[in-house]
């Protein structure tokens, strides 16, 4: 922004979007501990080479950490319910959600590489004070809900592995150790942390892959479900399950996380070729990571599609009662209703069908999913708090606070849940809350990556902007339908319920529209010269672009993006 130092120092509260010289100094001090952390060096040779395994290895890590969100206990539960209710018919929905997620994660990674800042930091400087505080609170809610799913999943895994000897609330306390594990590993550098996540992903692959091999679902049906975008004989229940699959996969806080993780690589932003190279390898690495996560999810869907589709509770109960080495063998009610399953009942079923070993291996997989997800949740909470609030706390204190915020409500829930079966029923509610928060990540990421002032010549192309806007509109419309259906079934449609929800819904819609207007301005659908009360489009934050000072006249092209 063209402005004198004097103007910057005496900025008024009416213009909270301005970034003063003092703000820059303060921000540098606040981020000093982050910037001085170990960064992975990228080989600088062979810049003209189209592909290098050596460089891909150097960039490998952030995408796999990001992919953990696609493998958390909430996703696993959504997968097994999809298989039990619709067999293989919704696998194409799972695949489509991963492809859309890949495109969104690509945008997030590019934002971090090109701007040199993660999404929360950009949001802090882009939006006025009150909207960014609201945005921060919404994302914190999404993080807490995701963390609750992960903590619950870990506690259930411990409950399964101990055959019920370790109470759920003790399992929740055990997850507190994740905080200290995170701090310990983080002290040894980001590559060590990425290695731990790699081991956890490998554990999930082996665990759920073992179940897939044991069950032996028909490969022809699995492949058909992946490539045929149709659901023969499906009704509202299958449609709602498809929405649940999409909602479980595309998680709002993950976009904030990925843009921060890519900053762990030392990319020379003064050299445009290095920035473009980083974008290319991060995209490739993310695609590989999500390809693997898709197949892990597919294993779970196929296992329960083959074993539980069109089965009744009585069918499974009869099989379980005959075994004496499985805990809670009578958890399935004695009725002819379609079998209802969650991550706990799923483990019990596998034990009843294939023996205790299958149940224990399932528990190990769920434990790995929960442990890895809680660690990435801690990471996300740290980045969001740093970016939005600029809290000057030591890292251990920031991490401890973000972990406590998630564990406290979960701990209360385990005390009053009156059994593991009631605890696992929280998954739909937590997914619903995260769907409500999705616009607060989806709209900003499109806004930032479409902005000339932030991305400069790396901004999204017009074609990709249109695709992102249409895709987002479809996803948000589906989410609105799911939320309305879930809330009405949970609370009813009485007049007093509508009276309570009406003002909350109105505020929510208005804030989403507020963010959408900024998005349309960044996409140049609305000119930034237009005057709308409460908006200041031409005064929004502008990020630096050090590569432009070296090669001002460079013109590049790239499929889907303006590079």
Coordinates of C-alpha atoms in Angstrom, one line a residue:
X1 CA 0.0 0.0 0.0
X2 CA 1.3 3.4 -0.8
X3 CA 1.2 5.2 2.4
X4 CA 3.7 7.3 4.5
X5 CA 5.1 6.1 7.7
X6 CA 3.3 8.9 9.5
X7 CA 0.0 7.8 8.1
X8 CA 0.7 4.2 9.2
X9 CA 1.5 5.1 12.8
X10 CA -1.7 7.2 13.2
X11 CA -4.1 4.8 11.7
X12 CA -7.6 5.0 13.1
X13 CA -9.8 2.3 14.6
X14 CA -12.2 2.9 11.8
X15 CA -9.6 1.3 9.4
X16 CA -8.6 -1.9 11.1
X17 CA -7.5 -3.4 7.8
X18 CA -4.5 -1.3 7.6
X19 CA -1.1 -2.8 8.6
X20 CA 1.1 -0.3 10.3
X21 CA 4.9 -0.4 10.6
X22 CA 4.5 -1.2 14.3
X23 CA 2.2 -4.1 13.4
X24 CA 4.9 -5.5 11.1
X25 CA 7.5 -5.3 13.9
X26 CA 5.2 -6.8 16.4
X27 CA 4.3 -9.6 14.1
X28 CA 7.9 -10.4 13.4
X29 CA 8.6 -10.7 17.1
X30 CA 5.6 -12.9 17.7
X31 CA 6.6 -15.3 14.9
X32 CA 10.2 -15.3 15.8
X33 CA 10.1 -18.8 17.4
X34 CA 8.2 -20.2 14.4
X35 CA 10.6 -18.7 11.8
X36 CA 13.7 -19.9 13.7
X37 CA 12.5 -23.5 13.8
X38 CA 14.3 -26.1 11.7
X39 CA 13.3 -25.8 8.0
X40 CA 13.9 -28.5 5.5
X41 CA 16.4 -27.5 2.9
X42 CA 15.4 -28.1 -0.7
X43 CA 18.1 -29.1 -3.2
X44 CA 18.9 -26.2 -5.5
X45 CA 20.4 -28.1 -8.4
X46 CA 18.6 -29.0 -11.6
X47 CA 16.1 -26.2 -11.5
X48 CA 15.2 -26.9 -15.2
X49 CA 14.7 -30.6 -14.6
X50 CA 11.1 -31.6 -15.1
X51 CA 11.1 -34.0 -12.1
X52 CA 13.4 -35.1 -9.4
X53 CA 12.8 -37.9 -6.8
X54 CA 15.3 -36.2 -4.6
X55 CA 13.3 -33.0 -4.5
X56 CA 10.0 -34.8 -4.2
X57 CA 11.4 -36.5 -1.1
X58 CA 12.5 -33.1 0.3
X59 CA 9.0 -31.8 -0.1
X60 CA 7.3 -35.0 1.2
X61 CA 5.7 -34.5 4.6
X62 CA 3.1 -31.7 4.8
X63 CA 0.7 -33.5 2.5
X64 CA 0.8 -36.7 4.5
X65 CA 0.3 -34.7 7.8
X66 CA -2.6 -33.0 6.1
X67 CA -4.1 -36.3 4.9
X68 CA -4.5 -37.4 8.5
X69 CA -7.7 -35.4 8.6
X70 CA -9.1 -37.7 5.9
X71 CA -8.4 -40.7 8.1
X72 CA -9.6 -39.6 11.5
X73 CA -12.1 -41.7 13.5
X74 CA -15.0 -39.6 12.3
X75 CA -14.1 -40.5 8.7
X76 CA -13.7 -44.2 9.6
X77 CA -17.1 -44.2 11.2
X78 CA -18.7 -42.5 8.2
X79 CA -17.0 -45.1 5.9
X80 CA -18.3 -48.2 7.8
X81 CA -21.8 -46.7 8.0
X82 CA -21.7 -46.1 4.3
X83 CA -20.8 -49.7 3.6
X84 CA -23.4 -51.1 6.0
X85 CA -26.2 -48.9 4.5
X86 CA -25.4 -48.7 0.8
X87 CA -22.8 -51.4 0.2
X88 CA -20.4 -50.2 -2.5
X89 CA -22.8 -47.8 -4.2
X90 CA -21.3 -44.6 -2.5
X91 CA -17.6 -45.3 -3.3
X92 CA -17.8 -42.9 -6.2
X93 CA -18.9 -40.2 -3.7
X94 CA -15.9 -41.0 -1.5
X95 CA -13.6 -40.7 -4.5
X96 CA -15.2 -37.5 -5.7
X97 CA -14.9 -36.0 -2.2
X98 CA -11.1 -36.9 -2.2
X99 CA -10.7 -35.3 -5.6
X100 CA -12.4 -32.1 -4.5
X101 CA -10.5 -32.1 -1.3
X102 CA -7.2 -32.5 -3.3
X103 CA -8.1 -29.3 -5.3
X104 CA -8.9 -27.4 -2.1
X105 CA -5.7 -28.6 -0.4
X106 CA -3.7 -27.5 -3.5
X107 CA -5.1 -24.0 -3.1
X108 CA -4.2 -24.0 0.6
X109 CA -0.6 -25.2 -0.1
X110 CA -0.1 -22.6 -2.8
X111 CA -1.3 -19.8 -0.4
X112 CA 1.3 -20.8 2.1
X113 CA 4.1 -21.1 -0.5
X114 CA 3.4 -17.9 -2.5
X115 CA 2.4 -15.6 0.4
X116 CA 4.9 -17.0 2.9
X117 CA 2.1 -16.9 5.5
X118 CA -0.5 -19.4 6.5
X119 CA -4.2 -18.9 6.1
X120 CA -4.9 -17.6 9.6
X121 CA -2.1 -15.0 9.3
X122 CA -3.5 -13.8 5.9
X123 CA -7.1 -13.7 7.3
X124 CA -5.8 -11.6 10.3
X125 CA -4.5 -8.9 7.9
X126 CA -7.1 -9.2 5.2
X127 CA -10.4 -8.9 7.1
X128 CA -11.5 -6.1 9.5
X129 CA -11.3 -6.7 13.2
X130 CA -14.8 -7.9 14.1
X131 CA -15.2 -10.3 11.1
X132 CA -11.9 -11.9 11.7
X133 CA -12.7 -12.4 15.4
X134 CA -15.9 -14.2 14.4
X135 CA -14.0 -16.2 11.8
X136 CA -11.5 -17.2 14.5
X137 CA -14.2 -18.4 16.9
X138 CA -15.9 -20.4 14.1
X139 CA -12.7 -22.2 13.2
X140 CA -11.9 -22.9 16.9
X141 CA -15.3 -24.5 17.2
X142 CA -14.5 -26.7 14.2
X143 CA -11.2 -27.7 15.7
X144 CA -12.8 -28.6 19.0
X145 CA -15.4 -30.7 17.3
X146 CA -12.8 -32.5 15.2
X147 CA -10.7 -33.0 18.3
X148 CA -13.6 -34.4 20.2
X149 CA -14.1 -37.0 17.5
X150 CA -10.5 -37.9 17.6
X151 CA -10.3 -38.1 21.4
X152 CA -13.4 -40.2 21.5
X153 CA -12.0 -42.5 18.8
X154 CA -8.8 -43.0 20.7
X155 CA -10.7 -43.7 24.0
X156 CA -12.9 -46.3 22.2
X157 CA -9.8 -47.9 20.7
X158 CA -8.2 -48.3 24.1
X159 CA -11.5 -49.6 25.5
X160 CA -11.6 -52.2 22.7
X161 CA -8.0 -53.2 23.0
X162 CA -8.3 -53.6 26.8
X163 CA -11.6 -55.5 26.4
X164 CA -13.4 -52.9 28.5
X165 CA -10.9 -52.9 31.4
X166 CA -9.8 -49.3 30.7
X167 CA -12.8 -46.9 31.3
X168 CA -13.5 -44.4 28.6
X169 CA -12.6 -41.4 30.8
X170 CA -9.2 -42.9 31.5
X171 CA -8.7 -43.3 27.7
X172 CA -9.5 -39.6 27.4
X173 CA -6.9 -38.8 30.0
X174 CA -4.4 -40.9 28.1
X175 CA -4.8 -38.7 25.1
X176 CA -3.5 -35.7 27.1
X177 CA -0.1 -37.4 26.7
X178 CA -0.4 -36.6 23.0
X179 CA 0.4 -33.0 24.0
X180 CA 3.7 -33.9 25.6
X181 CA 4.5 -36.4 22.9
X182 CA 4.0 -33.6 20.3
X183 CA 6.3 -31.3 22.3
X184 CA 8.9 -33.9 22.7
X185 CA 9.0 -35.0 19.0
X186 CA 8.8 -31.4 17.8
X187 CA 12.0 -30.5 19.7
X188 CA 13.9 -32.9 17.4
X189 CA 12.7 -31.3 14.2
X190 CA 9.9 -31.4 11.7
X191 CA 11.3 -34.4 9.8
X192 CA 11.1 -36.6 12.9
X193 CA 7.5 -35.5 13.5
X194 CA 6.7 -36.4 9.9
X195 CA 8.3 -39.8 10.3
X196 CA 6.0 -40.5 13.3
X197 CA 3.0 -39.6 11.2
X198 CA 4.3 -41.8 8.4
X199 CA 4.4 -44.7 10.9
X200 CA 0.9 -44.1 12.0
X201 CA -0.4 -43.9 8.4
X202 CA 1.4 -47.2 7.7
X203 CA -0.2 -48.7 10.8
X204 CA -3.7 -47.8 9.5
X205 CA -2.8 -49.1 6.0
X206 CA -1.7 -52.5 7.4
X207 CA -4.6 -52.7 9.9
X208 CA -7.5 -51.9 7.6
X209 CA -5.8 -53.6 4.7
X210 CA -5.6 -56.8 6.8
X211 CA -9.4 -56.6 7.4
X212 CA -9.9 -56.1 3.7
X213 CA -7.8 -59.2 2.8
X214 CA -9.6 -61.3 5.5
X215 CA -13.1 -60.3 4.4
X216 CA -12.3 -60.6 0.7
X217 CA -15.0 -58.4 -0.8
X218 CA -15.8 -58.9 -4.5
X219 CA -13.3 -56.6 -6.4
X220 CA -15.7 -56.2 -9.4
X221 CA -18.4 -54.6 -7.1
X222 CA -15.7 -52.4 -5.4
X223 CA -14.5 -51.1 -8.8
X224 CA -18.0 -50.6 -10.1
X225 CA -18.9 -48.6 -7.0
X226 CA -15.9 -46.4 -7.6
X227 CA -16.4 -45.6 -11.3
X228 CA -20.2 -45.6 -11.7
X229 CA -21.6 -42.3 -10.4
X230 CA -25.1 -43.7 -9.5
X231 CA -26.8 -45.3 -6.6
X232 CA -29.4 -47.9 -7.8
X233 CA -32.3 -48.3 -5.5
X234 CA -31.2 -45.6 -3.1
X235 CA -33.5 -43.4 -1.0
X236 CA -33.2 -40.6 1.5
X237 CA -31.1 -42.7 3.9
X238 CA -28.4 -43.4 1.4
X239 CA -28.5 -39.7 0.2
X240 CA -28.0 -38.5 3.7
X241 CA -25.2 -41.0 4.1
X242 CA -23.5 -39.6 1.0
X243 CA -23.7 -36.1 2.4
X244 CA -22.2 -37.4 5.6
X245 CA -19.3 -38.9 3.6
X246 CA -18.6 -35.6 1.9
X247 CA -18.9 -33.7 5.2
X248 CA -16.5 -36.1 7.0
X249 CA -13.9 -35.8 4.3
X250 CA -13.8 -32.0 3.6
X251 CA -13.0 -30.5 7.0
X252 CA -12.6 -26.7 7.5
X253 CA -9.7 -26.6 9.8
X254 CA -7.6 -28.7 7.5
X255 CA -7.3 -25.9 4.9
X256 CA -5.8 -23.7 7.7
X257 CA -3.4 -26.5 8.7
X258 CA -2.0 -27.3 5.2
X259 CA -1.1 -23.7 4.4
X260 CA 1.0 -23.6 7.6
X261 CA 2.7 -27.0 7.1
X262 CA 4.2 -26.1 3.8
X263 CA 6.2 -23.3 5.5
X264 CA 8.4 -26.0 7.0
X265 CA 10.3 -26.0 3.7
X266 CA 12.9 -23.4 2.9
X267 CA 11.7 -21.9 -0.4
X268 CA 13.4 -18.9 -1.9
X269 CA 10.5 -16.6 -2.6
X270 CA 12.8 -14.2 -4.4
X271 CA 13.2 -16.7 -7.2
X272 CA 9.9 -17.3 -9.1
X273 CA 11.1 -20.6 -10.4
X274 CA 11.6 -21.9 -6.9
X275 CA 8.1 -20.8 -5.9
X276 CA 6.6 -22.5 -8.9
X277 CA 8.7 -25.6 -8.2
X278 CA 7.5 -25.8 -4.6
X279 CA 3.9 -25.5 -5.8
X280 CA 4.4 -28.4 -8.2
X281 CA 6.0 -30.8 -5.8
X282 CA 3.6 -29.9 -2.9
X283 CA 0.7 -30.6 -5.3
X284 CA 2.2 -34.0 -6.4
X285 CA 3.0 -35.0 -2.7
X286 CA -0.6 -34.1 -1.6
X287 CA -2.0 -36.1 -4.5
X288 CA 0.0 -39.2 -3.4
X289 CA -1.0 -38.8 0.2
X290 CA -4.7 -38.4 -0.6
X291 CA -4.5 -41.3 -3.0
X292 CA -3.3 -43.5 -0.1
X293 CA -5.9 -42.1 2.3
X294 CA -8.7 -42.9 -0.3
X295 CA -7.7 -46.5 -0.4
X296 CA -7.5 -46.8 3.4
X297 CA -11.1 -45.4 3.5
X298 CA -12.1 -47.7 0.7
X299 CA -10.8 -50.7 2.7
X300 CA -13.2 -49.8 5.5
X301 CA -16.2 -49.2 3.3
X302 CA -15.7 -52.5 1.5
X303 CA -15.2 -54.6 4.7
X304 CA -18.5 -53.5 6.2
X305 CA -20.3 -53.5 2.8
X306 CA -19.5 -57.1 2.4
X307 CA -20.2 -58.1 6.0
X308 CA -23.2 -56.0 7.1
X309 CA -25.1 -54.8 4.1
X310 CA -28.8 -55.9 4.4
X311 CA -28.0 -57.6 7.7
X312 CA -30.3 -57.1 10.8
X313 CA -29.3 -56.5 14.4
X314 CA -30.5 -60.0 15.2
X315 CA -28.3 -61.6 12.5
X316 CA -25.2 -60.1 14.0
X317 CA -26.3 -60.7 17.6
X318 CA -26.8 -64.4 17.0
X319 CA -23.3 -64.7 15.6
X320 CA -21.8 -62.7 18.5
X321 CA -23.6 -64.7 21.3
X322 CA -22.0 -67.9 20.1
X323 CA -18.5 -66.5 20.9
X324 CA -17.1 -66.3 24.4
X325 CA -13.9 -64.3 23.8
X326 CA -15.5 -61.0 22.6
X327 CA -16.6 -58.3 25.1
X328 CA -20.1 -56.8 24.8
X329 CA -21.3 -59.6 22.5
X330 CA -24.9 -58.7 23.2
X331 CA -24.5 -55.0 22.2
X332 CA -26.6 -55.6 19.1
X333 CA -30.3 -55.5 20.0
X334 CA -32.5 -58.6 19.3
X335 CA -34.7 -57.1 16.6
X336 CA -35.0 -57.3 12.8
X337 CA -34.1 -53.6 12.2
X338 CA -31.2 -53.0 9.8
X339 CA -28.0 -53.3 11.7
X340 CA -26.7 -50.0 13.2
X341 CA -22.9 -49.8 13.5
X342 CA -20.2 -47.4 14.7
X343 CA -16.5 -47.7 15.3
X344 CA -17.1 -49.6 18.5
X345 CA -19.8 -51.9 17.2
X346 CA -17.7 -52.3 14.1
X347 CA -14.8 -53.8 16.1
X348 CA -17.2 -56.1 18.0
X349 CA -18.7 -57.3 14.7
X350 CA -15.2 -58.1 13.3
X351 CA -14.4 -60.0 16.4
X352 CA -17.6 -62.0 16.2
X353 CA -17.1 -62.8 12.5
X354 CA -13.4 -63.3 12.3
X355 CA -12.1 -63.8 15.8
X356 CA -10.5 -61.6 18.5
X357 CA -7.4 -61.0 16.4
X358 CA -9.5 -59.1 13.8
X359 CA -11.0 -57.0 16.6
X360 CA -7.6 -56.2 18.1
X361 CA -6.2 -55.2 14.7
X362 CA -9.2 -53.0 14.1
X363 CA -8.6 -51.4 17.5
X364 CA -5.0 -50.7 16.6
X365 CA -6.0 -49.0 13.4
X366 CA -8.6 -46.8 15.2
X367 CA -5.9 -46.0 17.8
X368 CA -3.5 -44.9 15.1
X369 CA -6.2 -42.8 13.5
X370 CA -7.1 -41.1 16.8
X371 CA -3.5 -40.5 17.9
X372 CA -2.4 -39.0 14.6
X373 CA -5.5 -36.9 14.3
X374 CA -5.2 -35.5 17.8
X375 CA -1.7 -34.4 17.1
X376 CA -2.6 -32.6 13.8
X377 CA -5.5 -31.1 15.7
X378 CA -3.1 -29.7 18.2
X379 CA -0.9 -28.4 15.4
X380 CA -3.9 -26.7 13.8
X381 CA -5.0 -25.1 17.1
X382 CA -1.6 -23.7 17.5
X383 CA -1.4 -22.1 14.0
X384 CA -4.9 -20.7 14.2
X385 CA -4.3 -19.1 17.6
X386 CA -1.0 -17.7 16.5
X387 CA -2.5 -16.3 13.3
X388 CA -5.7 -14.8 14.5
X389 CA -4.9 -13.8 18.1
X390 CA -1.1 -13.2 18.1
X391 CA -0.8 -14.6 21.6
X392 CA 2.7 -14.2 23.0
X393 CA 2.8 -17.5 24.9
X394 CA 5.6 -20.1 24.9
X395 CA 4.8 -23.0 22.6
X396 CA 4.2 -25.5 25.3
X397 CA 1.5 -23.3 26.9
X398 CA -0.2 -22.6 23.5
X399 CA -0.3 -26.4 22.8
X400 CA -1.5 -27.3 26.3
X401 CA -4.3 -24.7 26.1
X402 CA -5.5 -25.9 22.7
X403 CA -5.5 -29.5 23.8
X404 CA -7.3 -28.7 27.0
X405 CA -10.1 -26.9 25.1
X406 CA -10.8 -30.0 23.2
X407 CA -10.4 -32.6 26.0
X408 CA -12.5 -30.8 28.6
X409 CA -15.9 -31.2 26.8
X410 CA -15.0 -34.7 25.8
X411 CA -14.2 -35.6 29.3
X412 CA -17.5 -34.3 30.6
X413 CA -19.2 -36.2 27.8
X414 CA -17.6 -39.5 28.8
X415 CA -18.7 -39.1 32.4
X416 CA -22.4 -38.6 31.4
X417 CA -22.6 -40.8 28.3
X418 CA -23.6 -43.9 30.3
X419 CA -21.9 -46.3 28.0
X420 CA -19.6 -46.4 25.0
X421 CA -22.6 -46.9 22.6
X422 CA -24.0 -43.5 23.6
X423 CA -20.6 -41.9 23.2
X424 CA -20.1 -43.0 19.6
X425 CA -23.5 -41.6 18.7
X426 CA -22.0 -38.1 18.9
X427 CA -20.3 -38.5 15.5
X428 CA -23.3 -37.2 13.5
X429 CA -23.7 -34.2 15.7
X430 CA -20.0 -33.3 15.5
X431 CA -20.0 -33.8 11.7
X432 CA -23.0 -31.5 11.5
X433 CA -21.3 -28.7 13.5
X434 CA -18.2 -29.0 11.3
X435 CA -20.4 -28.7 8.2
X436 CA -21.8 -25.5 9.7
X437 CA -18.2 -24.1 10.0
X438 CA -17.1 -25.2 6.4
X439 CA -17.9 -21.8 4.7
X440 CA -15.5 -20.1 7.1
X441 CA -12.6 -22.0 5.5
X442 CA -14.0 -22.6 2.0
X443 CA -14.8 -19.0 1.2
X444 CA -11.6 -17.5 2.5
X445 CA -9.3 -19.9 0.7
X446 CA -11.0 -19.1 -2.6
X447 CA -10.9 -15.4 -1.7
X448 CA -7.1 -15.4 -0.9
X449 CA -6.0 -17.6 -3.8
X450 CA -8.0 -15.5 -6.3
X451 CA -6.7 -12.1 -5.0
X452 CA -4.1 -10.2 -7.0
X453 CA -3.0 -8.5 -3.9
X454 CA -2.1 -11.7 -2.1
X455 CA -1.1 -14.2 -4.9
X456 CA -0.1 -11.7 -7.6
X457 CA 0.8 -13.6 -10.8
X458 CA 0.2 -16.9 -9.0
X459 CA -3.5 -16.2 -8.4
X460 CA -6.1 -18.8 -9.6
X461 CA -7.1 -18.6 -13.2
X462 CA -10.6 -17.5 -14.2
X463 CA -11.5 -21.1 -15.1
X464 CA -10.4 -22.4 -11.8
X465 CA -12.1 -19.6 -9.9
X466 CA -15.4 -20.5 -11.7
X467 CA -14.9 -24.2 -10.9
X468 CA -14.1 -23.5 -7.2
X469 CA -17.1 -21.2 -6.8
X470 CA -19.5 -23.7 -8.4
X471 CA -18.1 -26.6 -6.4
X472 CA -18.3 -24.6 -3.2
X473 CA -21.9 -23.6 -3.9
X474 CA -22.8 -27.2 -4.5
X475 CA -21.0 -28.4 -1.3
X476 CA -22.6 -25.6 0.8
X477 CA -26.1 -26.3 -0.6
X478 CA -25.8 -30.0 0.3
X479 CA -24.5 -29.1 3.7
X480 CA -27.5 -26.7 4.3
X481 CA -29.9 -29.5 3.4
X482 CA -28.1 -31.9 5.8
X483 CA -28.0 -29.4 8.6
X484 CA -31.7 -28.5 8.2
X485 CA -32.7 -32.2 8.1
X486 CA -30.5 -33.1 11.1
X487 CA -31.5 -30.1 13.3
X488 CA -35.3 -30.6 12.5
X489 CA -35.1 -34.3 13.4
X490 CA -33.1 -33.6 16.6
X491 CA -35.1 -30.5 17.8
X492 CA -38.3 -30.7 15.9
X493 CA -40.1 -28.0 14.0
X494 CA -42.2 -26.5 16.8
X495 CA -42.7 -22.7 16.7
X496 CA -40.5 -22.0 19.7
X497 CA -37.7 -24.0 18.2
X498 CA -37.9 -21.9 15.0
X499 CA -38.1 -18.7 17.1
X500 CA -34.8 -19.6 18.9
X501 CA -33.0 -20.7 15.8
X502 CA -34.2 -17.9 13.5
X503 CA -31.9 -15.1 14.7
X504 CA -28.9 -17.4 14.9
X505 CA -29.6 -18.6 11.4
X506 CA -30.0 -15.0 10.1
X507 CA -26.7 -14.0 11.7
X508 CA -25.0 -17.0 10.2
X509 CA -26.4 -16.4 6.7
X510 CA -25.5 -12.7 6.8
X511 CA -21.9 -13.5 7.8
X512 CA -21.5 -16.1 5.1
X513 CA -22.8 -13.5 2.6
X514 CA -20.3 -10.9 4.0
X515 CA -17.4 -13.3 3.3
X516 CA -18.9 -14.2 -0.1
X517 CA -18.9 -10.6 -1.2
X518 CA -15.2 -10.2 -0.4
X519 CA -14.7 -13.5 -2.3
X520 CA -16.5 -12.2 -5.4
X521 CA -14.4 -9.0 -5.3
X522 CA -11.2 -11.0 -5.2
X523 CA -12.5 -13.1 -8.2
X524 CA -13.3 -9.7 -9.9
X525 CA -16.9 -10.6 -10.3
X526 CA -17.6 -7.4 -8.3
X527 CA -15.3 -4.5 -9.1
X528 CA -13.2 -3.3 -6.0
X529 CA -14.2 0.2 -6.8
X530 CA -17.8 -0.4 -5.8
X531 CA -18.9 1.3 -2.6
X532 CA -20.8 -0.9 -0.1
X533 CA -21.4 0.2 3.5
X534 CA -19.2 -1.8 5.9
X535 CA -16.7 -3.0 3.1
X536 CA -13.4 -1.5 2.1
X537 CA -12.3 -3.5 -0.9
X538 CA -9.6 -1.1 -2.2
X539 CA -7.9 -0.9 1.1
X540 CA -7.5 -4.6 1.8
X541 CA -4.2 -6.1 2.8
X542 CA -1.6 -6.5 0.1
X543 CA 1.1 -9.2 0.5
X544 CA 4.7 -8.8 -0.7
X545 CA 5.9 -10.5 -3.9
X546 CA 9.8 -10.6 -3.7
X547 CA 10.1 -12.5 -7.0
X548 CA 8.5 -9.7 -8.9
X549 CA 11.3 -7.3 -8.2
X550 CA 13.6 -9.7 -10.0
X551 CA 11.5 -10.4 -13.0
X552 CA 8.7 -7.9 -13.4
X553 CA 7.8 -8.8 -17.0
X554 CA 7.7 -12.6 -16.6
X555 CA 4.5 -14.1 -18.0
X556 CA 3.7 -17.7 -17.1
X557 CA 0.9 -20.1 -17.7
X558 CA -0.3 -23.2 -15.9
X559 CA -3.4 -25.4 -16.2
X560 CA -5.9 -24.3 -13.6
X561 CA -3.7 -21.5 -12.2
X562 CA -2.0 -18.4 -13.4
X563 CA 1.3 -20.1 -13.2

